[in-house]
PDB file of C-alpha atoms and ligand atoms in Angstrom:
ATOM      1  CA  MET A 267     -56.618  81.690 -12.062  1.00 48.00           C
ATOM      2  CA  GLN A 268     -55.432  80.600 -15.451  1.00 53.00           C
ATOM      3  CA  ASN A 269     -52.710  83.249 -15.700  1.00 86.00           C
ATOM      4  CA  ARG A 270     -51.646  82.439 -12.064  1.00 95.00           C
ATOM      5  CA  ILE A 271     -50.547  78.830 -13.168  1.00 97.00           C
ATOM      6  CA  CYS A 272     -48.815  80.118 -16.406  1.00 97.00           C
ATOM      7  CA  GLU A 273     -47.140  82.742 -14.353  1.00 97.00           C
ATOM      8  CA  ASN A 274     -45.999  80.285 -12.238  1.00 98.00           C
ATOM      9  CA  ILE A 275     -44.528  77.775 -14.487  1.00 98.00           C
ATOM     10  CA  ASN A 276     -42.838  80.633 -16.192  1.00 98.00           C
ATOM     11  CA  LYS A 277     -41.171  81.460 -12.864  1.00 98.00           C
ATOM     12  CA  ILE A 278     -40.059  77.876 -12.053  1.00 98.00           C
ATOM     13  CA  LYS A 279     -38.470  78.011 -15.845  1.00 98.00           C
ATOM     14  CA  ALA A 280     -36.561  80.921 -14.993  1.00 98.00           C
ATOM     15  CA  GLU A 281     -35.565  79.489 -11.806  1.00 98.00           C
ATOM     16  CA  ILE A 282     -34.288  76.508 -13.686  1.00 98.00           C
ATOM     17  CA  GLU A 283     -32.392  78.531 -16.115  1.00 98.00           C
ATOM     18  CA  HIS A 284     -30.785  80.460 -13.417  1.00 98.00           C
ATOM     19  CA  THR A 285     -29.677  77.421 -11.533  1.00 98.00           C
ATOM     20  CA  CYS A 286     -28.468  75.771 -14.738  1.00 98.00           C
ATOM     21  CA  ALA A 287     -26.426  78.843 -15.428  1.00 98.00           C
ATOM     22  CA  LYS A 288     -24.787  78.610 -11.779  1.00 96.00           C
ATOM     23  CA  CYS A 289     -23.691  75.056 -12.232  1.00 95.00           C
ATOM     24  CA  SER A 290     -22.823  75.170 -15.887  1.00 96.00           C
ATOM     25  CA  ARG A 291     -25.539  72.874 -17.217  1.00 97.00           C
ATOM     26  CA  LYS A 292     -28.071  73.157 -20.208  1.00 97.00           C
ATOM     27  CA  PRO A 293     -31.753  73.854 -19.450  1.00 97.00           C
ATOM     28  CA  GLU A 294     -32.743  72.020 -22.448  1.00 97.00           C
ATOM     29  CA  ASN A 295     -31.329  68.915 -21.017  1.00 96.00           C
ATOM     30  CA  ILE A 296     -33.808  69.133 -17.797  1.00 98.00           C
ATOM     31  CA  LYS A 297     -37.350  67.909 -18.327  1.00 98.00           C
ATOM     32  CA  LEU A 298     -39.771  69.616 -16.192  1.00 98.00           C
ATOM     33  CA  LEU A 299     -42.910  67.697 -15.180  1.00 98.00           C
ATOM     34  CA  ALA A 300     -46.143  69.426 -14.088  1.00 98.00           C
ATOM     35  CA  VAL A 301     -47.458  67.541 -11.104  1.00 98.00           C
ATOM     36  CA  SER A 302     -51.200  67.773 -11.882  1.00 98.00           C
ATOM     37  CA  LYS A 303     -52.390  65.175  -9.143  1.00 97.00           C
ATOM     38  CA  TYR A 304     -55.672  66.443  -7.409  1.00 96.00           C
ATOM     39  CA  PHE A 305     -55.978  69.276  -9.769  1.00 96.00           C
ATOM     40  CA  PRO A 306     -58.647  69.189 -12.744  1.00 96.00           C
ATOM     41  CA  ALA A 307     -57.992  68.689 -16.566  1.00 97.00           C
ATOM     42  CA  GLU A 308     -58.952  72.370 -17.152  1.00 96.00           C
ATOM     43  CA  ASP A 309     -55.576  73.251 -15.362  1.00 96.00           C
ATOM     44  CA  ILE A 310     -53.843  70.792 -17.410  1.00 98.00           C
ATOM     45  CA  ILE A 311     -55.293  72.348 -20.421  1.00 97.00           C
ATOM     46  CA  THR A 312     -54.514  75.943 -19.427  1.00 96.00           C
ATOM     47  CA  LEU A 313     -50.911  74.900 -19.229  1.00 97.00           C
ATOM     48  CA  TYR A 314     -50.941  72.915 -22.504  1.00 98.00           C
ATOM     49  CA  ASN A 315     -52.349  76.038 -24.182  1.00 97.00           C
ATOM     50  CA  HIS A 316     -49.426  77.737 -22.656  1.00 97.00           C
ATOM     51  CA  GLY A 317     -47.307  75.424 -24.612  1.00 98.00           C
ATOM     52  CA  HIS A 318     -46.273  72.807 -21.741  1.00 98.00           C
ATOM     53  CA  ARG A 319     -46.432  69.124 -22.929  1.00 98.00           C
ATOM     54  CA  PHE A 320     -44.967  67.106 -19.854  1.00 98.00           C
ATOM     55  CA  PHE A 321     -47.144  65.892 -17.026  1.00 98.00           C
ATOM     56  CA  ALA A 322     -47.125  63.735 -14.226  1.00 98.00           C
ATOM     57  CA  GLU A 323     -49.933  61.609 -11.999  1.00 98.00           C
ATOM     58  CA  ASN A 324     -49.620  59.576  -9.064  1.00 97.00           C
ATOM     59  CA  LYS A 325     -52.838  57.779  -9.192  1.00 98.00           C
ATOM     60  CA  ALA A 326     -53.604  55.093 -12.135  1.00 98.00           C
ATOM     61  CA  GLN A 327     -57.141  55.886 -12.235  1.00 97.00           C
ATOM     62  CA  GLU A 328     -56.792  59.601 -12.257  1.00 97.00           C
ATOM     63  CA  LEU A 329     -54.401  59.302 -14.830  1.00 98.00           C
ATOM     64  CA  ARG A 330     -56.575  57.294 -17.174  1.00 98.00           C
ATOM     65  CA  ASP A 331     -59.385  59.572 -16.729  1.00 97.00           C
ATOM     66  CA  LYS A 332     -57.134  62.777 -17.313  1.00 98.00           C
ATOM     67  CA  ILE A 333     -55.902  61.301 -20.690  1.00 98.00           C
ATOM     68  CA  LYS A 334     -59.257  60.765 -22.060  1.00 97.00           C
ATOM     69  CA  VAL A 335     -60.102  64.494 -21.777  1.00 98.00           C
ATOM     70  CA  THR A 336     -56.903  66.019 -22.355  1.00 98.00           C
ATOM     71  CA  PRO A 337     -54.664  66.592 -25.950  1.00 98.00           C
ATOM     72  CA  GLU A 338     -53.276  63.534 -27.376  1.00 97.00           C
ATOM     73  CA  ASP A 339     -49.690  64.662 -27.630  1.00 98.00           C
ATOM     74  CA  ILE A 340     -49.318  65.435 -23.909  1.00 98.00           C
ATOM     75  CA  GLU A 341     -46.423  63.131 -22.578  1.00 98.00           C
ATOM     76  CA  TRP A 342     -47.747  61.477 -19.411  1.00 98.00           C
ATOM     77  CA  HIS A 343     -45.316  60.237 -16.775  1.00 98.00           C
ATOM     78  CA  PHE A 344     -46.437  58.046 -13.802  1.00 98.00           C
ATOM     79  CA  ILE A 345     -44.903  58.681 -10.179  1.00 98.00           C
ATOM     80  CA  GLY A 346     -47.172  57.034  -7.795  1.00 97.00           C
ATOM     81  CA  SER A 347     -47.126  53.795  -5.754  1.00 95.00           C
ATOM     82  CA  ILE A 348     -47.844  51.195  -8.311  1.00 95.00           C
ATOM     83  CA  GLN A 349     -50.753  48.597  -8.064  1.00 95.00           C
ATOM     84  CA  THR A 350     -50.526  45.534 -10.314  1.00 96.00           C
ATOM     85  CA  ASN A 351     -53.948  45.305 -11.266  1.00 96.00           C
ATOM     86  CA  LYS A 352     -54.139  48.939 -12.461  1.00 97.00           C
ATOM     87  CA  ILE A 353     -51.008  48.655 -14.622  1.00 97.00           C
ATOM     88  CA  LYS A 354     -53.461  48.170 -17.497  1.00 96.00           C
ATOM     89  CA  TYR A 355     -54.234  52.063 -17.125  1.00 97.00           C
ATOM     90  CA  LEU A 356     -50.569  52.825 -17.369  1.00 98.00           C
ATOM     91  CA  ILE A 357     -49.564  50.899 -20.509  1.00 97.00           C
ATOM     92  CA  PRO A 358     -49.079  51.902 -23.146  1.00 96.00           C
ATOM     93  CA  ASN A 359     -50.249  55.522 -21.797  1.00 96.00           C
ATOM     94  CA  VAL A 360     -47.081  56.565 -20.078  1.00 98.00           C
ATOM     95  CA  SER A 361     -43.837  57.506 -21.560  1.00 98.00           C
ATOM     96  CA  LEU A 362     -41.937  56.564 -18.235  1.00 98.00           C
ATOM     97  CA  ILE A 363     -42.933  54.683 -15.008  1.00 98.00           C
ATOM     98  CA  HIS A 364     -40.863  56.323 -12.442  1.00 98.00           C
ATOM     99  CA  SER A 365     -41.727  54.322  -9.170  1.00 97.00           C
ATOM    100  CA  VAL A 366     -40.791  50.706  -9.738  1.00 98.00           C
ATOM    101  CA  SER A 367     -39.360  48.844  -6.638  1.00 97.00           C
ATOM    102  CA  ARG A 368     -41.045  45.412  -6.544  1.00 97.00           C
ATOM    103  CA  GLU A 369     -40.394  42.252  -8.704  1.00 98.00           C
ATOM    104  CA  LYS A 370     -44.029  41.401  -8.998  1.00 97.00           C
ATOM    105  CA  GLU A 371     -44.651  45.155 -10.340  1.00 97.00           C
ATOM    106  CA  ILE A 372     -42.134  45.176 -12.775  1.00 98.00           C
ATOM    107  CA  ALA A 373     -43.001  41.460 -14.112  1.00 98.00           C
ATOM    108  CA  GLU A 374     -46.752  42.741 -14.535  1.00 98.00           C
ATOM    109  CA  ILE A 375     -45.406  45.838 -16.463  1.00 98.00           C
ATOM    110  CA  SER A 376     -43.227  43.480 -18.705  1.00 98.00           C
ATOM    111  CA  LYS A 377     -46.184  41.234 -19.192  1.00 98.00           C
ATOM    112  CA  LYS A 378     -48.654  44.100 -20.425  1.00 98.00           C
ATOM    113  CA  ALA A 379     -45.766  45.857 -22.397  1.00 98.00           C
ATOM    114  CA  VAL A 380     -45.225  42.524 -24.454  1.00 98.00           C
ATOM    115  CA  TYR A 381     -49.091  42.292 -24.925  1.00 98.00           C
ATOM    116  CA  GLU A 382     -49.068  45.589 -26.251  1.00 98.00           C
ATOM    117  CA  ASN A 383     -46.009  45.342 -28.248  1.00 98.00           C
ATOM    118  CA  ILE A 384     -44.076  48.241 -26.792  1.00 98.00           C
ATOM    119  CA  ILE A 385     -41.023  49.011 -24.918  1.00 98.00           C
ATOM    120  CA  GLN A 386     -41.807  50.450 -21.379  1.00 98.00           C
ATOM    121  CA  ASP A 387     -39.203  52.689 -20.122  1.00 98.00           C
ATOM    122  CA  PHE A 388     -38.870  52.767 -16.185  1.00 98.00           C
ATOM    123  CA  LEU A 389     -36.910  54.121 -13.529  1.00 98.00           C
ATOM    124  CA  ILE A 390     -36.130  52.234 -10.230  1.00 98.00           C
ATOM    125  CA  GLU A 391     -37.280  54.257  -6.949  1.00 98.00           C
ATOM    126  CA  VAL A 392     -34.470  54.247  -4.538  1.00 97.00           C
ATOM    127  CA  ASN A 393     -35.041  54.985  -0.846  1.00 96.00           C
ATOM    128  CA  ILE A 394     -31.677  56.860  -0.419  1.00 93.00           C
ATOM    129  CA  SER A 395     -32.472  57.987   3.199  1.00 82.00           C
ATOM    130  CA  GLY A 396     -33.641  54.638   4.380  1.00 81.00           C
ATOM    131  CA  GLU A 397     -36.412  56.582   6.088  1.00 77.00           C
ATOM    132  CA  GLU A 398     -38.975  53.956   6.862  1.00 76.00           C
ATOM    133  CA  SER A 399     -42.081  55.734   5.845  1.00 70.00           C
ATOM    134  CA  LYS A 400     -40.555  56.262   2.337  1.00 75.00           C
ATOM    135  CA  SER A 401     -41.290  53.874  -0.562  1.00 89.00           C
ATOM    136  CA  GLY A 402     -38.604  52.661  -2.936  1.00 95.00           C
ATOM    137  CA  LEU A 403     -35.688  50.051  -2.621  1.00 96.00           C
ATOM    138  CA  ASN A 404     -32.865  50.343  -0.121  1.00 95.00           C
ATOM    139  CA  PRO A 405     -29.673  51.235  -2.229  1.00 96.00           C
ATOM    140  CA  ASP A 406     -27.978  47.970  -1.485  1.00 95.00           C
ATOM    141  CA  LYS A 407     -30.954  46.077  -3.223  1.00 96.00           C
ATOM    142  CA  VAL A 408     -30.613  47.800  -6.190  1.00 97.00           C
ATOM    143  CA  LYS A 409     -28.309  45.761  -8.261  1.00 97.00           C
ATOM    144  CA  LYS A 410     -29.946  42.627  -7.597  1.00 98.00           C
ATOM    145  CA  PHE A 411     -33.314  44.162  -8.778  1.00 98.00           C
ATOM    146  CA  ALA A 412     -31.882  45.729 -11.859  1.00 98.00           C
ATOM    147  CA  ASP A 413     -30.557  41.987 -12.654  1.00 98.00           C
ATOM    148  CA  TYR A 414     -33.862  40.431 -12.044  1.00 98.00           C
ATOM    149  CA  CYS A 415     -35.360  43.478 -14.469  1.00 98.00           C
ATOM    150  CA  ASN A 416     -32.634  42.495 -17.099  1.00 97.00           C
ATOM    151  CA  ASN A 417     -34.393  39.176 -17.510  1.00 98.00           C
ATOM    152  CA  LEU A 418     -37.520  40.598 -18.453  1.00 98.00           C
ATOM    153  CA  LYS A 419     -39.039  41.378 -22.040  1.00 98.00           C
ATOM    154  CA  ASN A 420     -40.210  44.727 -23.556  1.00 98.00           C
ATOM    155  CA  ILE A 421     -38.985  46.907 -20.493  1.00 98.00           C
ATOM    156  CA  ARG A 422     -36.053  49.341 -20.428  1.00 98.00           C
ATOM    157  CA  LEU A 423     -34.514  50.882 -17.276  1.00 98.00           C
ATOM    158  CA  LYS A 424     -33.408  54.216 -17.748  1.00 98.00           C
ATOM    159  CA  GLY A 425     -32.330  55.718 -14.427  1.00 98.00           C
ATOM    160  CA  PHE A 426     -33.370  56.445 -10.792  1.00 98.00           C
ATOM    161  CA  MET A 427     -36.015  58.410  -8.851  1.00 98.00           C
ATOM    162  CA  THR A 428     -35.805  59.267  -5.536  1.00 97.00           C
ATOM    163  CA  MET A 429     -37.897  61.674  -2.948  1.00 95.00           C
ATOM    164  CA  ALA A 430     -36.016  63.283  -0.120  1.00 94.00           C
ATOM    165  CA  PRO A 431     -37.606  63.577   3.384  1.00 91.00           C
ATOM    166  CA  PHE A 432     -39.655  66.734   3.631  1.00 88.00           C
ATOM    167  CA  ASP A 433     -37.420  68.101   6.564  1.00 89.00           C
ATOM    168  CA  SER A 434     -34.163  67.564   5.146  1.00 92.00           C
ATOM    169  CA  ASP A 435     -31.619  70.471   5.345  1.00 96.00           C
ATOM    170  CA  GLU A 436     -29.453  71.706   2.534  1.00 97.00           C
ATOM    171  CA  LYS A 437     -26.779  69.379   3.450  1.00 97.00           C
ATOM    172  CA  GLU A 438     -28.675  66.218   3.638  1.00 96.00           C
ATOM    173  CA  LEU A 439     -30.476  67.030   0.315  1.00 97.00           C
ATOM    174  CA  HIS A 440     -26.973  67.426  -1.554  1.00 98.00           C
ATOM    175  CA  LYS A 441     -25.993  64.063   0.084  1.00 97.00           C
ATOM    176  CA  ILE A 442     -29.182  62.109  -1.027  1.00 97.00           C
ATOM    177  CA  PHE A 443     -29.290  63.443  -4.571  1.00 98.00           C
ATOM    178  CA  GLY A 444     -25.560  62.990  -5.060  1.00 98.00           C
ATOM    179  CA  SER A 445     -25.787  59.414  -3.743  1.00 98.00           C
ATOM    180  CA  LEU A 446     -28.604  58.775  -6.490  1.00 98.00           C
ATOM    181  CA  ARG A 447     -26.158  60.504  -9.071  1.00 98.00           C
ATOM    182  CA  ASN A 448     -23.231  58.157  -7.819  1.00 98.00           C
ATOM    183  CA  MET A 449     -25.816  55.339  -8.498  1.00 98.00           C
ATOM    184  CA  ARG A 450     -26.727  56.380 -12.178  1.00 98.00           C
ATOM    185  CA  ASP A 451     -23.099  57.010 -12.903  1.00 98.00           C
ATOM    186  CA  GLU A 452     -21.963  53.431 -11.722  1.00 98.00           C
ATOM    187  CA  PHE A 453     -24.870  51.806 -13.768  1.00 98.00           C
ATOM    188  CA  ASN A 454     -24.229  53.932 -16.835  1.00 98.00           C
ATOM    189  CA  SER A 455     -20.672  52.858 -16.972  1.00 98.00           C
ATOM    190  CA  TYR A 456     -22.092  49.390 -17.979  1.00 93.00           C
ATOM    191  CA  ASP A 457     -25.278  50.417 -19.673  1.00 96.00           C
ATOM    192  CA  LYS A 458     -25.674  53.639 -21.639  1.00 97.00           C
ATOM    193  CA  ASN A 459     -29.319  53.480 -21.309  1.00 96.00           C
ATOM    194  CA  ILE A 460     -29.090  54.535 -17.936  1.00 98.00           C
ATOM    195  CA  THR A 461     -29.156  58.033 -17.769  1.00 98.00           C
ATOM    196  CA  GLU A 462     -32.090  59.870 -15.874  1.00 98.00           C
ATOM    197  CA  LEU A 463     -32.304  61.049 -12.552  1.00 98.00           C
ATOM    198  CA  SER A 464     -35.807  62.075 -11.475  1.00 98.00           C
ATOM    199  CA  MET A 465     -35.240  63.996  -8.491  1.00 98.00           C
ATOM    200  CA  GLY A 466     -36.127  67.477  -7.081  1.00 98.00           C
ATOM    201  CA  MET A 467     -39.946  68.821  -6.275  1.00 98.00           C
ATOM    202  CA  SER A 468     -41.111  72.088  -5.451  1.00 97.00           C
ATOM    203  CA  GLY A 469     -39.252  72.750  -2.387  1.00 96.00           C
ATOM    204  CA  ASP A 470     -35.794  71.095  -3.284  1.00 97.00           C
ATOM    205  CA  PHE A 471     -35.527  71.123  -6.915  1.00 98.00           C
ATOM    206  CA  LYS A 472     -32.726  73.742  -7.317  1.00 98.00           C
ATOM    207  CA  ILE A 473     -30.419  71.296  -5.052  1.00 98.00           C
ATOM    208  CA  ALA A 474     -31.274  68.613  -7.129  1.00 98.00           C
ATOM    209  CA  LEU A 475     -30.488  70.461 -10.291  1.00 98.00           C
ATOM    210  CA  GLU A 476     -27.078  71.055  -8.776  1.00 98.00           C
ATOM    211  CA  GLU A 477     -26.604  67.605  -8.162  1.00 98.00           C
ATOM    212  CA  GLY A 478     -27.485  66.556 -11.666  1.00 98.00           C
ATOM    213  CA  ALA A 479     -31.291  65.952 -11.898  1.00 98.00           C
ATOM    214  CA  THR A 480     -32.545  65.316 -15.484  1.00 98.00           C
ATOM    215  CA  ILE A 481     -36.220  65.212 -14.669  1.00 98.00           C
ATOM    216  CA  LEU A 482     -38.080  67.665 -12.234  1.00 98.00           C
ATOM    217  CA  ARG A 483     -41.303  66.836 -10.670  1.00 98.00           C
ATOM    218  CA  ILE A 484     -43.075  70.076  -9.697  1.00 98.00           C
ATOM    219  CA  GLY A 485     -46.841  70.103  -8.318  1.00 98.00           C
ATOM    220  CA  SER A 486     -47.555  72.873  -5.688  1.00 97.00           C
ATOM    221  CA  SER A 487     -45.536  75.539  -6.904  1.00 98.00           C
ATOM    222  CA  ILE A 488     -47.020  75.423 -10.415  1.00 98.00           C
ATOM    223  CA  PHE A 489     -50.741  74.679  -9.500  1.00 97.00           C
ATOM    224  CA  GLY A 490     -50.907  75.721  -5.956  1.00 95.00           C
ATOM    225  CA  THR A 491     -51.639  74.035  -2.675  1.00 92.00           C
ATOM    226  CA  ARG A 492     -53.432  70.652  -3.078  1.00 89.00           C
ATOM    227  CA  ASN A 493     -56.617  69.794  -1.154  1.00 82.00           C
ATOM    228  CA  TYR A 494     -56.528  66.181  -0.424  1.00 77.00           C
TER     229      TYR A 494
HETATM  230  C1  LIG B 741     -46.908  65.194  -5.603  1.00 64.27           C
HETATM  231  C2  LIG B 741     -45.383  64.710  -6.022  1.00 64.27           C
HETATM  232  C3  LIG B 741     -44.501  65.556  -6.304  1.00 64.27           C
HETATM  233  C4  LIG B 741     -44.761  67.179  -6.523  1.00 64.27           C
HETATM  234  O1  LIG B 741     -44.681  67.784  -5.028  1.00 64.27           O
HETATM  235  P1  LIG B 741     -44.758  69.397  -5.065  1.00 64.27           P
HETATM  236  O2  LIG B 741     -43.991  69.478  -3.709  1.00 64.27           O
HETATM  237  O3  LIG B 741     -46.008  69.352  -4.975  1.00 64.27           O
HETATM  238  O4  LIG B 741     -44.059  69.705  -6.110  1.00 64.27           O
HETATM  239  C5  LIG B 741     -43.363  64.890  -6.677  1.00 64.27           C
HETATM  240  N1  LIG B 741     -42.986  63.732  -6.813  1.00 64.27           N
HETATM  241  C6  LIG B 741     -43.894  62.858  -6.265  1.00 64.27           C
HETATM  242  C7  LIG B 741     -43.586  61.509  -6.171  1.00 64.27           C
HETATM  243  C8  LIG B 741     -45.263  63.270  -5.798  1.00 64.27           C
HETATM  244  O5  LIG B 741     -46.127  62.493  -5.424  1.00 64.27           O
END
């Protein structure tokens, strides 16, 4: 059981290296997040003992509970939908919030960051494909939202996150991830803090890497199938 999780992450890392070699990128510039949602803290500790330090959760309470029982030097990321009354569980515990798309969320994040006297890094989640069931902002609303964020204290926009529809073919995936990269490049031309591209999951991370992903969010290929 434990060995299987470690073998899985070794395999993913080898695939990242292989894909990076193909597209002339450096694996050390890619952050691999192990998405541990629905899996127990023991599995996180197994990977920790194997040397892994970067983990992500999508529920604030589950994250808070896992932080209590896992090593302190884990770098946590939050990738789920944000409920304003649970932001208190995230700050100051998470290094990056990936999934911001509403004014009231970021206003609350700012308030809590001011209270904790920290700078909270975040990404704007973008719904590139425009698919209705997906969370995130429509691309044409991103600039206005980023301007709103710019007026808030103690937060720092680091880049963008997206999820591709599960049924996308390779061509669509290239298009979706490429669009997010173009958006990042445009913002980066006037704000050098904006560098990150959180895109790529178990099923599509190789294409995301080819399109410039800097952060991969991988769950089931590491931990196994989730039982919801
Ligand atoms: C669950 C989840 C992932 C990981 O998905 P897998 O297909 O299991 O790799 C990535 N990103 C988000 C936002 C998720 O909720």
